[in-house]
Every structure is written in structure tokens, then in C-alpha cells.
Short mmCIF file of C-alpha atoms and ligand atoms in Angstrom, two decimals:
data_model
loop_
_atom_site.label_atom_id
_atom_site.label_comp_id
_atom_site.label_asym_id
_atom_site.label_seq_id
_atom_site.Cartn_x
_atom_site.Cartn_y
_atom_site.Cartn_z
CA MET I 1 -9.00 0.88 53.20
CA PHE I 2 -8.60 3.37 51.51
CA ARG I 3 -5.23 2.78 50.96
CA GLY I 4 -5.37 -0.44 49.37
CA ILE I 5 -8.50 1.10 47.00
CA LEU I 6 -6.16 3.65 45.24
CA PRO I 7 -3.28 2.05 44.48
CA LEU I 8 -5.20 0.10 42.38
CA SER I 9 -7.19 3.19 40.64
CA PHE I 10 -4.29 4.07 39.12
CA LEU I 11 -2.80 1.15 38.10
CA THR I 12 -6.47 0.41 36.21
CA LEU I 13 -6.14 4.36 34.89
CA ALA I 14 -2.37 4.20 34.01
CA MET I 15 -3.41 0.91 31.78
CA LEU I 16 -6.34 2.54 30.08
CA SER I 17 -4.59 5.02 29.02
CA LEU I 18 -1.19 3.72 28.38
CA SER I 19 -3.88 1.33 25.34
CA ALA I 20 -5.50 4.50 24.48
CA ALA I 21 -2.01 5.60 23.62
CA THR I 22 -0.23 2.08 22.25
CA ALA I 23 -3.37 1.37 20.25
CA ALA I 24 -2.53 2.32 16.48
CA PRO I 25 -4.66 4.89 14.88
CA GLN I 26 -7.11 3.52 12.47
CA ARG I 27 -5.94 4.04 8.94
CA PRO I 28 -7.80 6.34 7.37
CA ILE I 29 -9.38 4.46 3.56
CA LEU I 30 -11.25 6.31 0.08
CA ILE I 31 -13.08 3.85 -1.43
CA THR I 32 -13.76 4.57 -5.01
CA VAL I 33 -15.43 2.80 -7.32
CA ASP I 34 -14.98 2.75 -11.33
CA ASP I 35 -16.65 2.55 -14.84
CA LEU I 36 -19.80 3.69 -13.12
CA PRO I 37 -23.37 3.06 -13.53
CA ILE I 38 -21.71 -0.70 -14.36
CA ALA I 39 -17.88 -1.65 -16.11
CA GLU I 40 -19.04 -4.62 -17.34
CA ASP I 41 -21.57 -3.94 -20.27
CA ARG I 42 -21.92 -6.69 -22.05
CA LEU I 43 -22.51 -8.87 -18.96
CA HIS I 44 -25.14 -6.99 -17.68
CA SER I 45 -27.62 -5.04 -21.02
CA ASP I 46 -31.04 -5.64 -19.09
CA PRO I 47 -31.87 -2.55 -17.39
CA ALA I 48 -33.16 -4.05 -14.43
CA GLU I 49 -30.40 -5.91 -13.77
CA ARG I 50 -27.90 -2.97 -13.53
CA GLU I 51 -31.10 -0.95 -11.83
CA ARG I 52 -30.41 -4.46 -8.83
CA ILE I 53 -26.73 -4.27 -9.21
CA THR I 54 -26.51 -0.38 -8.52
CA ARG I 55 -29.16 -0.92 -5.36
CA GLU I 56 -27.65 -3.62 -3.86
CA MET I 57 -23.78 -1.60 -4.44
CA LEU I 58 -25.70 1.47 -2.60
CA ARG I 59 -27.05 -0.81 0.45
CA ALA I 60 -23.67 -2.26 0.89
CA LEU I 61 -22.22 1.33 1.29
CA ALA I 62 -24.76 2.56 3.43
CA LYS I 63 -24.76 -0.28 5.44
CA HIS I 64 -20.86 0.91 6.42
CA ARG I 65 -22.13 4.82 5.91
CA VAL I 66 -19.21 4.61 3.48
CA THR I 67 -19.91 8.21 1.40
CA ALA I 68 -17.62 7.58 -2.29
CA VAL I 69 -17.06 9.13 -5.59
CA GLY I 70 -17.60 6.96 -8.44
CA LEU I 71 -16.00 7.38 -11.37
CA VAL I 72 -17.94 7.64 -14.65
CA ALA I 73 -17.80 6.73 -17.82
CA GLY I 74 -19.71 7.93 -20.67
CA LYS I 75 -19.54 4.58 -22.50
CA HIS I 76 -21.05 3.32 -20.30
CA HIS I 77 -24.36 5.11 -19.72
CA PRO I 78 -25.34 5.36 -23.03
CA ALA I 79 -29.31 4.92 -22.24
CA ALA I 80 -31.20 7.35 -20.99
CA ALA I 81 -32.06 4.85 -18.00
CA ASP I 82 -28.24 4.69 -17.31
CA GLU I 83 -28.95 7.95 -16.10
CA ASN I 84 -31.24 7.14 -13.32
CA LEU I 85 -28.80 5.07 -11.94
CA LEU I 86 -26.14 7.82 -11.65
CA ASP I 87 -29.27 10.04 -10.13
CA LEU I 88 -28.93 6.65 -7.50
CA TRP I 89 -25.88 7.41 -6.91
CA VAL I 90 -25.97 11.59 -6.19
CA LYS I 91 -28.88 11.02 -4.14
CA ALA I 92 -27.27 8.73 -1.82
CA GLY I 93 -24.84 11.11 -1.11
CA HIS I 94 -22.21 9.81 -3.34
CA GLU I 95 -19.66 12.33 -5.04
CA LEU I 96 -19.73 11.81 -9.18
CA GLY I 97 -16.61 12.58 -11.24
CA ASN I 98 -15.25 11.87 -14.57
CA HIS I 99 -13.40 9.20 -16.21
CA SER I 100 -14.06 9.96 -19.27
CA PHE I 101 -16.09 9.16 -22.24
CA SER I 102 -14.11 6.13 -24.27
CA HIS I 103 -12.31 4.86 -21.67
CA LEU I 104 -9.32 5.12 -23.71
CA ASN I 105 -5.45 3.85 -23.34
CA TYR I 106 -2.67 7.27 -23.15
CA SER I 107 -0.43 5.36 -24.49
CA GLU I 108 -1.88 4.68 -27.54
CA THR I 109 -3.71 7.76 -28.10
CA ASP I 110 -2.03 11.14 -29.13
CA ILE I 111 -2.34 14.29 -26.75
CA GLN I 112 -5.64 16.14 -28.84
CA PRO I 113 -8.32 13.35 -29.01
CA TYR I 114 -7.81 11.57 -26.05
CA ILE I 115 -8.13 15.37 -24.36
CA ALA I 116 -11.13 15.93 -26.86
CA ASP I 117 -12.58 12.78 -25.14
CA VAL I 118 -12.21 13.49 -21.90
CA GLU I 119 -13.95 16.87 -22.03
CA LYS I 120 -16.41 15.80 -23.29
CA GLU I 121 -17.34 13.56 -20.65
CA ARG I 122 -16.45 16.17 -18.17
CA ALA I 123 -18.83 19.08 -19.64
CA TRP I 124 -21.30 15.86 -19.69
CA LEU I 125 -21.09 15.27 -16.06
CA ALA I 126 -20.51 18.90 -15.08
CA ASP I 127 -23.83 19.68 -16.39
CA PHE I 128 -25.51 16.06 -14.92
CA LEU I 129 -24.13 17.67 -11.15
CA LYS I 130 -25.29 21.32 -11.67
CA ALA I 131 -28.88 20.14 -12.06
CA ARG I 132 -28.46 18.45 -9.02
CA GLY I 133 -26.91 21.44 -7.42
CA ARG I 134 -23.39 19.21 -7.24
CA ARG I 135 -20.19 20.02 -8.65
CA LEU I 136 -17.95 18.19 -10.62
CA ARG I 137 -14.36 18.39 -9.18
CA PHE I 138 -12.51 15.04 -10.01
CA PHE I 139 -10.79 13.25 -12.65
CA ARG I 140 -9.40 9.49 -13.36
CA PHE I 141 -7.37 8.55 -15.44
CA PRO I 142 -8.36 4.68 -17.24
CA PHE I 143 -6.48 1.90 -16.82
CA LEU I 144 -4.28 4.81 -14.34
CA ASN I 145 -2.51 5.41 -16.89
CA GLU I 146 -1.43 8.75 -16.94
CA GLY I 147 1.25 9.39 -19.68
CA ASN I 148 3.94 7.84 -21.91
CA THR I 149 5.43 10.56 -22.21
CA PRO I 150 6.79 14.04 -20.26
CA GLU I 151 4.94 15.93 -22.96
CA LYS I 152 1.64 13.62 -22.55
CA LEU I 153 2.19 14.33 -18.46
CA ARG I 154 1.67 17.74 -18.73
CA ALA I 155 -0.47 17.72 -21.54
CA MET I 156 -3.45 16.37 -19.21
CA ARG I 157 -2.17 18.13 -16.36
CA ASP I 158 -2.36 21.68 -17.93
CA TYR I 159 -5.91 20.39 -19.11
CA LEU I 160 -6.89 18.98 -15.41
CA LYS I 161 -5.85 22.21 -14.07
CA ALA I 162 -7.49 25.04 -16.73
CA SER I 163 -10.60 22.54 -16.34
CA GLY I 164 -10.93 22.17 -12.54
CA GLN I 165 -10.45 18.93 -12.70
CA ALA I 166 -8.35 17.31 -9.72
CA ASN I 167 -6.66 13.77 -10.67
CA LEU I 168 -7.99 11.43 -8.17
CA PRO I 169 -5.67 8.03 -7.65
CA VAL I 170 -5.11 5.41 -6.70
CA THR I 171 -3.17 3.57 -3.66
CA LEU I 172 -4.66 -0.06 -3.29
CA ASP I 173 -5.09 -0.95 -7.38
CA ASN I 174 -5.96 -4.33 -7.54
CA GLN I 175 -8.32 -6.77 -10.39
CA ASP I 176 -11.63 -6.90 -9.01
CA TRP I 177 -13.38 -6.64 -12.33
CA SER I 178 -11.48 -9.87 -13.25
CA PHE I 179 -13.88 -11.46 -10.28
CA GLU I 180 -17.31 -9.84 -13.03
CA GLU I 181 -17.04 -12.69 -15.49
CA ASP I 182 -17.03 -15.81 -13.44
CA TRP I 183 -19.73 -14.56 -11.02
CA VAL I 184 -22.40 -14.05 -13.36
CA ALA I 185 -22.35 -16.90 -15.05
CA ALA I 186 -21.82 -18.97 -12.19
CA ARG I 187 -25.10 -16.89 -10.68
CA LYS I 188 -26.56 -17.21 -13.79
CA GLY I 189 -25.91 -21.56 -13.85
CA ARG I 190 -27.08 -21.77 -10.49
CA ASP I 191 -23.88 -23.04 -9.23
CA LYS I 192 -23.98 -22.37 -5.53
CA VAL I 193 -20.85 -24.41 -5.63
CA ALA I 194 -19.45 -22.42 -8.22
CA MET I 195 -20.36 -18.99 -6.41
CA ALA I 196 -19.13 -20.29 -2.69
CA ARG I 197 -15.33 -20.09 -4.85
CA VAL I 198 -15.33 -17.12 -6.44
CA ALA I 199 -16.33 -15.28 -2.68
CA GLU I 200 -13.75 -16.92 -1.71
CA ASP I 201 -10.96 -15.92 -3.94
CA TYR I 202 -12.85 -12.15 -4.29
CA GLN I 203 -12.57 -11.64 -0.82
CA ALA I 204 -8.85 -13.67 -0.68
CA ALA I 205 -7.72 -11.69 -3.73
CA MET I 206 -8.72 -8.29 -2.28
CA ARG I 207 -7.58 -8.81 1.01
CA ILE I 208 -4.17 -9.53 -0.38
CA HIS I 209 -4.01 -6.94 -2.86
CA ILE I 210 -4.92 -4.63 0.34
CA ARG I 211 -1.98 -5.44 2.27
CA HIS I 212 0.45 -5.82 -0.10
CA PHE I 213 -0.24 -1.86 -0.99
CA GLU I 214 -0.66 -0.80 1.82
CA SER I 215 2.41 -1.83 2.79
CA GLY I 216 3.89 0.01 0.02
CA GLY I 217 2.46 3.41 1.55
CA GLN I 218 3.99 2.30 5.17
CA ARG I 219 7.81 1.62 3.72
CA LEU I 220 7.24 5.53 1.86
CA PHE I 221 6.79 7.37 4.75
CA GLY I 222 7.26 4.95 7.93
CA ARG I 223 3.45 5.60 8.90
CA PRO I 224 0.34 4.57 8.06
CA THR I 225 -1.00 6.16 5.52
CA PRO I 226 -4.37 7.10 4.70
CA GLU I 227 -5.11 5.28 1.29
CA ILE I 228 -7.33 4.98 -1.25
CA LEU I 229 -9.47 2.28 -2.62
CA LEU I 230 -9.83 1.29 -6.35
CA LEU I 231 -13.60 -0.75 -7.34
CA HIS I 232 -15.26 -1.26 -10.22
CA ALA I 233 -19.38 -0.60 -10.59
CA GLY I 234 -20.85 -4.43 -11.20
CA GLU I 235 -22.52 -7.92 -9.86
CA ALA I 236 -19.39 -9.93 -8.00
CA GLY I 237 -18.89 -6.06 -5.58
CA ALA I 238 -21.97 -5.48 -5.24
CA GLU I 239 -22.32 -9.01 -3.50
CA GLN I 240 -19.02 -9.19 -2.28
CA TRP I 241 -18.32 -5.80 -0.95
CA ASP I 242 -20.38 -5.72 3.07
CA ALA I 243 -17.81 -9.04 3.53
CA LEU I 244 -14.34 -7.16 2.35
CA PHE I 245 -16.24 -3.63 4.68
CA ASN I 246 -16.63 -6.22 7.31
CA TRP I 247 -13.14 -7.22 6.92
CA LEU I 248 -11.45 -3.34 6.29
CA GLU I 249 -13.33 -2.65 9.40
CA GLY I 250 -12.14 -5.88 11.33
CA THR I 251 -8.33 -4.64 10.59
CA ASN I 252 -8.34 -0.96 11.99
CA HIS I 253 -9.51 0.64 8.94
CA ARG I 254 -12.04 3.68 8.54
CA PHE I 255 -13.63 5.14 5.88
CA ALA I 256 -12.99 8.58 5.09
CA THR I 257 -14.05 11.33 2.60
CA VAL I 258 -11.76 11.87 -0.50
CA ASP I 259 -11.56 14.99 0.87
CA GLU I 260 -10.22 14.20 4.31
CA VAL I 261 -7.98 11.35 3.04
CA LEU I 262 -6.52 14.10 -0.01
CA ALA I 263 -5.64 16.97 2.79
CA ASP I 264 -2.40 13.92 3.91
CA PRO I 265 0.95 15.80 2.81
CA ALA I 266 1.33 12.10 0.98
CA TYR I 267 -0.75 13.07 -1.11
CA SER I 268 0.82 16.54 -2.63
CA MET I 269 3.87 14.94 -3.30
CA PRO I 270 5.26 15.57 -6.89
CA HIS I 271 6.04 12.29 -8.93
CA ASP I 272 6.55 12.37 -13.00
CA TYR I 273 6.63 8.76 -13.69
CA VAL I 274 6.20 8.03 -16.99
CA ALA I 275 5.55 4.56 -18.44
CA GLU I 276 3.45 2.64 -20.58
CA ASP I 277 1.17 1.32 -18.54
CA GLY I 278 -0.63 3.04 -14.94
CA VAL I 279 0.51 2.21 -11.61
CA SER I 280 -0.65 3.16 -8.31
CA LEU I 281 0.24 6.46 -6.20
CA TRP I 282 2.92 4.86 -4.05
CA GLU I 283 4.49 3.08 -7.16
CA ARG I 284 4.75 6.79 -8.83
CA LEU I 285 5.85 8.67 -5.69
CA LYS I 286 8.36 4.88 -5.34
CA ALA I 287 10.32 5.23 -8.43
CA GLU I 288 10.59 9.23 -7.48
CA ARG I 289 12.25 8.63 -4.57
CA ARG I 290 14.04 5.78 -5.85
CA GLN I 291 15.56 8.03 -8.79
CA SER I 292 17.25 10.17 -5.76
CA GLU I 293 17.71 7.60 -3.80
CA VAL I 294 20.27 5.99 -6.57
CA ALA I 295 21.80 9.32 -7.55
CA ALA I 296 22.83 9.96 -3.93
CA GLY I 297 24.57 6.22 -3.63
CA LEU I 298 26.25 6.76 -7.00
CA LYS I 299 27.65 10.06 -6.22
CA ALA I 300 28.79 8.51 -2.90
CA ALA I 301 30.40 5.52 -4.44
CA LEU I 302 31.95 8.20 -7.74
CA ASP I 303 33.21 10.31 -4.79
CA ALA I 304 34.88 7.82 -2.73
CA GLN I 305 36.46 6.70 -5.75
CA ALA I 306 37.93 10.20 -6.94
CA ALA I 307 38.72 10.06 -2.99
CA ALA I 308 41.04 6.60 -3.68
CA TRP I 309 43.07 9.28 -6.19
CA ASN I 310 43.35 11.61 -4.75
CA ARG I 311 45.58 10.02 -2.27
CA GLY I 312 47.70 8.07 -4.57
CA ASP I 313 46.06 4.76 -4.42
CA LEU I 314 45.28 3.15 -7.23
CA GLU I 315 44.41 -0.31 -6.28
CA ALA I 316 41.31 1.05 -4.54
CA PHE I 317 40.37 3.47 -7.55
CA VAL I 318 39.75 0.58 -9.78
CA ALA I 319 37.97 -1.63 -6.24
CA ILE I 320 34.62 -0.20 -8.12
CA TYR I 321 35.10 -1.68 -11.54
CA ALA I 322 33.57 -5.22 -12.62
CA GLU I 323 35.85 -7.95 -12.99
CA ASP I 324 34.97 -7.95 -16.04
CA VAL I 325 35.02 -4.60 -17.02
CA SER I 326 34.83 -2.97 -20.88
CA PHE I 327 36.75 0.43 -20.20
CA VAL I 328 36.60 2.37 -23.84
CA SER I 329 38.89 4.99 -24.26
CA PRO I 330 40.53 7.12 -27.43
CA SER I 331 43.37 4.81 -26.75
CA GLY I 332 41.45 1.16 -27.37
CA ILE I 333 39.71 -0.70 -24.95
CA ALA I 334 40.45 -2.42 -22.19
CA HIS I 335 39.21 -5.86 -20.51
CA GLY I 336 38.86 -6.69 -17.26
CA ARG I 337 39.44 -4.61 -13.88
CA GLN I 338 42.90 -6.38 -13.96
CA GLU I 339 43.88 -4.84 -17.30
CA VAL I 340 42.33 -1.56 -16.24
CA LEU I 341 44.90 -1.15 -13.44
CA GLU I 342 47.66 -1.65 -15.49
CA ARG I 343 46.91 0.76 -18.23
CA TYR I 344 46.25 3.23 -14.71
CA ARG I 345 49.79 2.45 -13.77
CA ARG I 346 51.26 3.22 -16.70
CA ARG I 347 49.56 6.30 -18.08
CA TYR I 348 49.60 7.83 -13.96
CA PRO I 349 53.50 5.86 -12.34
CA ASP I 350 53.04 8.57 -9.71
CA ARG I 351 51.71 11.02 -7.58
CA LYS I 352 52.66 14.07 -9.42
CA ALA I 353 51.16 12.38 -12.66
CA MET I 354 47.55 11.85 -11.00
CA GLY I 355 46.64 15.10 -10.42
CA THR I 356 43.81 15.73 -8.47
CA LEU I 357 40.48 13.77 -9.91
CA SER I 358 37.16 15.68 -9.31
CA LEU I 359 34.10 14.42 -11.30
CA GLU I 360 30.92 16.04 -11.86
CA ILE I 361 28.30 14.27 -12.19
CA THR I 362 26.13 16.12 -15.21
CA GLU I 363 23.15 12.67 -15.32
CA THR I 364 21.88 9.68 -13.93
CA ARG I 365 19.99 7.41 -14.72
CA VAL I 366 17.94 4.26 -13.13
CA ILE I 367 17.61 1.40 -15.29
CA ALA I 368 14.31 -0.17 -14.56
CA GLY I 369 10.90 -1.28 -16.03
CA GLU I 370 7.39 -2.16 -15.27
CA GLU I 371 6.90 -5.54 -13.63
CA PHE I 372 3.67 -7.42 -13.43
CA THR I 373 2.67 -8.84 -9.91
CA PHE I 374 1.12 -12.34 -9.68
CA PHE I 375 -2.09 -10.92 -9.43
CA GLY I 376 -1.64 -8.78 -13.07
CA ASP I 377 -0.98 -5.29 -11.24
CA THR I 378 1.64 -2.92 -12.27
CA VAL I 379 4.67 -2.32 -10.79
CA VAL I 380 7.82 -0.43 -10.40
CA GLY I 381 10.36 -2.45 -12.02
CA ARG I 382 13.49 -3.43 -9.44
CA VAL I 383 16.65 -1.03 -10.09
CA GLN I 384 18.78 -3.41 -13.07
CA GLY I 385 21.56 -1.13 -13.66
CA ALA I 386 22.73 3.02 -14.11
CA THR I 387 23.54 5.39 -16.00
CA VAL I 388 25.83 7.82 -15.05
CA THR I 389 27.32 10.89 -17.63
CA ALA I 390 30.19 13.06 -16.00
CA ILE I 391 32.95 15.88 -16.12
CA TRP I 392 36.37 14.46 -14.94
CA THR I 393 39.12 16.73 -14.61
CA LEU I 394 42.73 16.50 -13.32
CA THR I 395 44.61 19.40 -12.14
CA TYR I 396 48.27 19.89 -11.66
CA GLU I 397 50.42 22.24 -9.91
CA GLY I 398 52.61 24.33 -12.83
CA LYS I 399 50.63 23.14 -15.64
CA PRO I 400 47.26 23.36 -16.71
CA PRO I 401 44.39 20.83 -16.39
CA LEU I 402 43.35 18.31 -17.97
CA THR I 403 39.31 17.87 -18.73
CA GLY I 404 37.23 15.11 -20.87
CA SER I 405 33.88 13.38 -20.25
CA THR I 406 32.18 10.45 -19.20
CA LEU I 407 29.71 7.22 -19.50
CA LEU I 408 29.38 4.70 -17.15
CA VAL I 409 27.58 2.26 -16.90
CA LEU I 410 26.76 0.64 -13.42
CA ARG I 411 24.83 -2.09 -12.64
CA PRO I 412 23.71 -2.73 -8.29
CA ARG I 413 25.89 -5.65 -6.32
CA GLY I 414 24.26 -6.53 -3.54
CA ASN I 415 24.37 -2.90 -1.13
CA ARG I 416 27.34 -1.70 -3.28
CA TRP I 417 26.94 -0.28 -7.48
CA GLU I 418 30.46 -1.57 -9.73
CA ILE I 419 31.23 -0.14 -13.13
CA VAL I 420 30.47 -2.57 -15.98
CA GLN I 421 31.39 -0.16 -19.14
CA ASP I 422 33.22 3.04 -18.68
CA ALA I 423 33.29 5.33 -22.22
CA SER I 424 36.47 7.80 -21.09
CA MET I 425 37.29 10.55 -23.97
ZN1 LIG P 1 -11.97 2.17 -15.58
#
């Protein structure tokens, strides 16, 4: 009798432990709420309405046991009544961070006035929090714009460090704020059909955004990365967060604290992405990763080209040139790969004339601008090309070496590179 039961129990245990081992780990997600106390002031001027919306947002967060970080912008709390709203967030256990006073676009503002505006709100919020036994720790860039020049990027990093604020990035970018106007219009008009439609569109858009940007983290790190969701303080959100949080819980997410999420090594990766428009952290890291991948790919391609030269194979040497390449040199311009090949053959008729080629790459630049998704999110654009500067050297036995510079313009073709312009001197 026992013989029959024992193997079954073992089997059951084995299956249980197998399912526990293979279940995907829950993905931690931090909820952040921008533009506290209310993002779209022009749509919500009535203090009673502002308080109602605030309480509804806090109710949705409490229902799902979310500890959020709210980012406060001075222009959104002009009245004393608004301080009471911020107080409600603090009392509910949420953390408040700095989102500047005027919500300026860093691309359109000089360094000094920008930092002064950020500092103005920091000083106010730090006092507000201190009076409540809390401390200011985080800053979020308005429009996620961290700087459109390397100098601006550095200036804000230095300022944040010196003032004890950490940049709180976003990984799950979206356009949740864009539903506010339609939602308020539908609610004011008591239009149930329109309200249901806005609600449906909000949920659908958020699901697609979250899936899309999460896959970016997965691609970068090969694992489910902890995420930071960007939401905006408003009435549409207050009405929709409960359903959104239900969906997140149902799709293997777990609400996490800011400290847990930021402790993940993905959040310590360095990046120096500079652009006119702000992008999410995964996009910044993607641009950084791609720069080194492109540099490695180009080096491999040019090394192979030099190797072809050094075994005397001119046909293989010119294979990297585009069929319609333009080759500029002190002796004129050659058009097309065939003409380039013939010129090399004339100038280097045998192995002895060719010598040994070495190429030292001095700079690689990726040509890729910003792009916008169907939904209007800014993302890092696809690689359209690259430029390389290099120093070439030909060494010979028994005679002095020849050396010069080259500037190459390349474009990707499938998984290889081809040179479309070459200026060698
Ligand atoms: Zn904002």
C-alpha cells in the first residue's frame, strides 16, 4: 500500500518544486506621479475638485498598497490650499521629490536660469518636508530632458550632486496626461459613452506603452528589469489607476519601493545621451550600448579590410566600398567601387608596392537622430550611418613608412557596413 502512495507523493512534490522554480519572478515596479498636486491646472481650478481628485488618487494607491514617489512642481501649487494636498500625500506615506518650480524645458533654457528654477523649488520643498520629519531625496527632469549639450548634462549632474538630489529616471514612458482633457469634457457633459471610450483608450494605450518599454529593458539586460512607471496627477488617472493596477498585478508585476528599484544595477549604468527631447532610461542606455556596438562592428570591418590588403587581395580590400562610393584623394575623385579598384591596382601594382597596412581608428560617430513612436513618445532613432576618422600607415622593408588620415562615411546594409564616402589624404 505504501509503495503506491510514496512515489505519487514524490511526484507531486517534484511537480510543485518544478512549478515554483519555473514560474517567472514578479517584476518590481515603482509608481511615480508627476506634476503634483494636479498636472492640468487649467482644467481643475476649483479647490474642492482638486482635493477630490487628490483623495481619489490616494485611494487607488492605498487599495493596491503602492508606496509612490510624487514629483512636485511649484507652478502647480500656487495656493495655500495646495500645500494641504501635498500634505495628504505625505500623510499617506508617499515620498515627495522635486520637479522644478516652472517646469522649464532644459533644451530651451540656459544653464543658470534652469538651475535657479530647480533650486527655487528644492529649497521650498526641502523646508516643507523637513517640517514634517521627511527629507528631499529625488529630482525628476521636466519632459525627462536631461540636457541637449554635454555641458548642460554635466552642469545639472554637478548641481544635483552638490545639492543632495538624485535624478529619478523613468523607464515606462507614456502619454497618460493626454487623456485628461477628453476625460474632463466627457465627465462635465455627463456623457457616459464618451467616458467609457476615454477609459478604454487610456487602458489600451497604457498596456501597449508598458509592454513596449518593458521589452526594452529585457532586451538590454536579458532579464525582467525593475521598472519605473510615469503617471501624472489628474482626474483621468484618479479614475483609471485602480483598473491599471489590477492589470499590472495580473500580469506578474509587484509594486516596489523606490529604494528597491534603484538598487538594481541597471540603474547605475553610466550614460551620456544628449538630445533635444527627453527619453526614458532604457532609451538612454540603448544609445550608450549601441555606440559601443557600432564602434566594435566598424573596427572589425576595417580590420578585415586591412587584413585583405596585407595578403595582397585588392578585390577583397575594396569589397567594403559601396558600389556607388565616392573616393576623394589628393589626386582627385574616383566614382564607384570599380574605379577605386582600378586606381589602387595602378598605384600598388604588386605586393612590394602595397607594403603592410595598419589603420588606427581615432573616432567613431553614430548617425542616428531622435524618432517618435506612433503614440508620440520620443525614442532613440535607428542607426542610419556612421563616420570614422582614422590614421593609416603603410610600412615597407628597407624604406620609410607612408602615413596619412582618412575620413570614412559608412551606412549599414543588413548586418554589414559599407563605405559610401572616403576622403583619404
Ligand atoms: Zn512634469
